[in-house]
Amino acid sequence: MFAEFRLPLWVVAVDFRKAFDTINHCSLWSAMLKQGVPRIYIHFLQKLYDGQNGQVQTDCQSKRFKIGRGVRQGDPI
């Protein structure tokens, strides 16, 4: 704690760089519902994210895997 002008001053640093890479989709829908986002919008977003799969390409392709975390690259949600 620091004192400035005889008032307590607290400093907090939060690193949000990877915050959207790790968010669980179910948690996102739940948080949106709690914040009052209309169910129709949440349902629409769930459909966009439902059934996502990924593959890693190097000198060969990996097996497909289900994507259940993170938001799409450049996605404003």
mmCIF file of C-alpha atoms in Angstrom:
data_model
loop_
_atom_site.group_PDB
_atom_site.id
_atom_site.type_symbol
_atom_site.label_atom_id
_atom_site.label_comp_id
_atom_site.label_asym_id
_atom_site.label_seq_id
_atom_site.Cartn_x
_atom_site.Cartn_y
_atom_site.Cartn_z
ATOM 1 C CA MET A 1 0.000 0.000 0.000
ATOM 2 C CA PHE A 2 1.220 3.479 -0.870
ATOM 3 C CA ALA A 3 0.121 6.735 0.704
ATOM 4 C CA GLU A 4 -0.509 9.763 -1.458
ATOM 5 C CA PHE A 5 -2.134 12.893 -0.102
ATOM 6 C CA ARG A 6 -2.580 10.913 3.127
ATOM 7 C CA LEU A 7 -5.078 8.636 1.390
ATOM 8 C CA PRO A 8 -4.475 4.916 0.813
ATOM 9 C CA LEU A 9 -3.584 4.067 -2.777
ATOM 10 C CA TRP A 10 -3.691 0.512 -4.117
ATOM 11 C CA VAL A 11 -2.179 -0.544 -7.432
ATOM 12 C CA VAL A 12 -3.366 -3.611 -9.329
ATOM 13 C CA ALA A 13 -2.065 -5.023 -12.609
ATOM 14 C CA VAL A 14 -4.140 -7.519 -14.605
ATOM 15 C CA ASP A 15 -2.787 -9.304 -17.667
ATOM 16 C CA PHE A 16 -5.636 -9.856 -20.150
ATOM 17 C CA ARG A 17 -3.447 -10.992 -23.079
ATOM 18 C CA LYS A 18 -4.656 -14.603 -23.050
ATOM 19 C CA ALA A 19 -7.976 -14.080 -21.266
ATOM 20 C CA PHE A 20 -10.096 -14.810 -24.331
ATOM 21 C CA ASP A 21 -8.062 -17.844 -25.380
ATOM 22 C CA THR A 22 -9.059 -19.821 -22.297
ATOM 23 C CA ILE A 23 -12.666 -18.872 -21.591
ATOM 24 C CA ASN A 24 -14.986 -21.869 -21.412
ATOM 25 C CA HIS A 25 -17.969 -21.535 -23.744
ATOM 26 C CA CYS A 26 -20.494 -22.750 -21.147
ATOM 27 C CA SER A 27 -19.183 -20.186 -18.680
ATOM 28 C CA LEU A 28 -19.506 -17.476 -21.319
ATOM 29 C CA TRP A 29 -23.161 -18.311 -22.006
ATOM 30 C CA SER A 30 -23.905 -18.391 -18.284
ATOM 31 C CA ALA A 31 -22.216 -15.027 -17.685
ATOM 32 C CA MET A 32 -24.117 -13.464 -20.576
ATOM 33 C CA LEU A 33 -27.404 -14.777 -19.193
ATOM 34 C CA LYS A 34 -26.627 -13.370 -15.720
ATOM 35 C CA GLN A 35 -25.860 -9.980 -17.288
ATOM 36 C CA GLY A 36 -29.269 -9.858 -18.939
ATOM 37 C CA VAL A 37 -28.311 -10.639 -22.532
ATOM 38 C CA PRO A 38 -31.499 -11.836 -24.280
ATOM 39 C CA ARG A 39 -31.664 -15.614 -24.644
ATOM 40 C CA ILE A 40 -32.170 -15.356 -28.417
ATOM 41 C CA TYR A 41 -28.716 -13.731 -28.803
ATOM 42 C CA ILE A 42 -27.080 -16.316 -26.568
ATOM 43 C CA HIS A 43 -28.784 -19.095 -28.550
ATOM 44 C CA PHE A 44 -27.506 -17.573 -31.831
ATOM 45 C CA LEU A 45 -23.935 -17.426 -30.495
ATOM 46 C CA GLN A 46 -24.190 -20.988 -29.180
ATOM 47 C CA LYS A 47 -25.122 -22.147 -32.680
ATOM 48 C CA LEU A 48 -22.110 -20.309 -34.147
ATOM 49 C CA TYR A 49 -19.764 -22.002 -31.679
ATOM 50 C CA ASP A 50 -21.447 -25.435 -31.618
ATOM 51 C CA GLY A 51 -19.505 -28.297 -33.161
ATOM 52 C CA GLN A 52 -16.235 -26.440 -33.738
ATOM 53 C CA ASN A 53 -13.272 -28.644 -34.540
ATOM 54 C CA GLY A 54 -9.639 -27.889 -35.149
ATOM 55 C CA GLN A 55 -6.533 -29.470 -36.618
ATOM 56 C CA VAL A 56 -2.874 -28.600 -36.346
ATOM 57 C CA GLN A 57 -0.948 -28.475 -39.617
ATOM 58 C CA THR A 58 2.809 -29.038 -39.598
ATOM 59 C CA ASP A 59 4.556 -31.468 -41.936
ATOM 60 C CA CYS A 60 1.418 -33.583 -41.406
ATOM 61 C CA GLN A 61 -2.095 -32.981 -40.093
ATOM 62 C CA SER A 62 -3.121 -33.843 -36.556
ATOM 63 C CA LYS A 63 -6.321 -35.631 -35.627
ATOM 64 C CA ARG A 64 -9.354 -33.384 -35.362
ATOM 65 C CA PHE A 65 -10.150 -32.113 -31.865
ATOM 66 C CA LYS A 66 -13.196 -30.426 -30.397
ATOM 67 C CA ILE A 67 -12.874 -26.730 -29.510
ATOM 68 C CA GLY A 68 -14.678 -25.863 -26.281
ATOM 69 C CA ARG A 69 -12.678 -22.848 -25.126
ATOM 70 C CA GLY A 70 -11.730 -19.450 -26.448
ATOM 71 C CA VAL A 71 -13.363 -17.068 -28.864
ATOM 72 C CA ARG A 72 -12.753 -16.974 -32.567
ATOM 73 C CA GLN A 73 -9.807 -14.911 -33.764
ATOM 74 C CA GLY A 74 -10.877 -11.302 -34.184
ATOM 75 C CA ASP A 75 -14.333 -12.067 -32.746
ATOM 76 C CA PRO A 76 -15.637 -8.991 -30.880
ATOM 77 C CA ILE A 77 -17.640 -11.117 -28.409
#
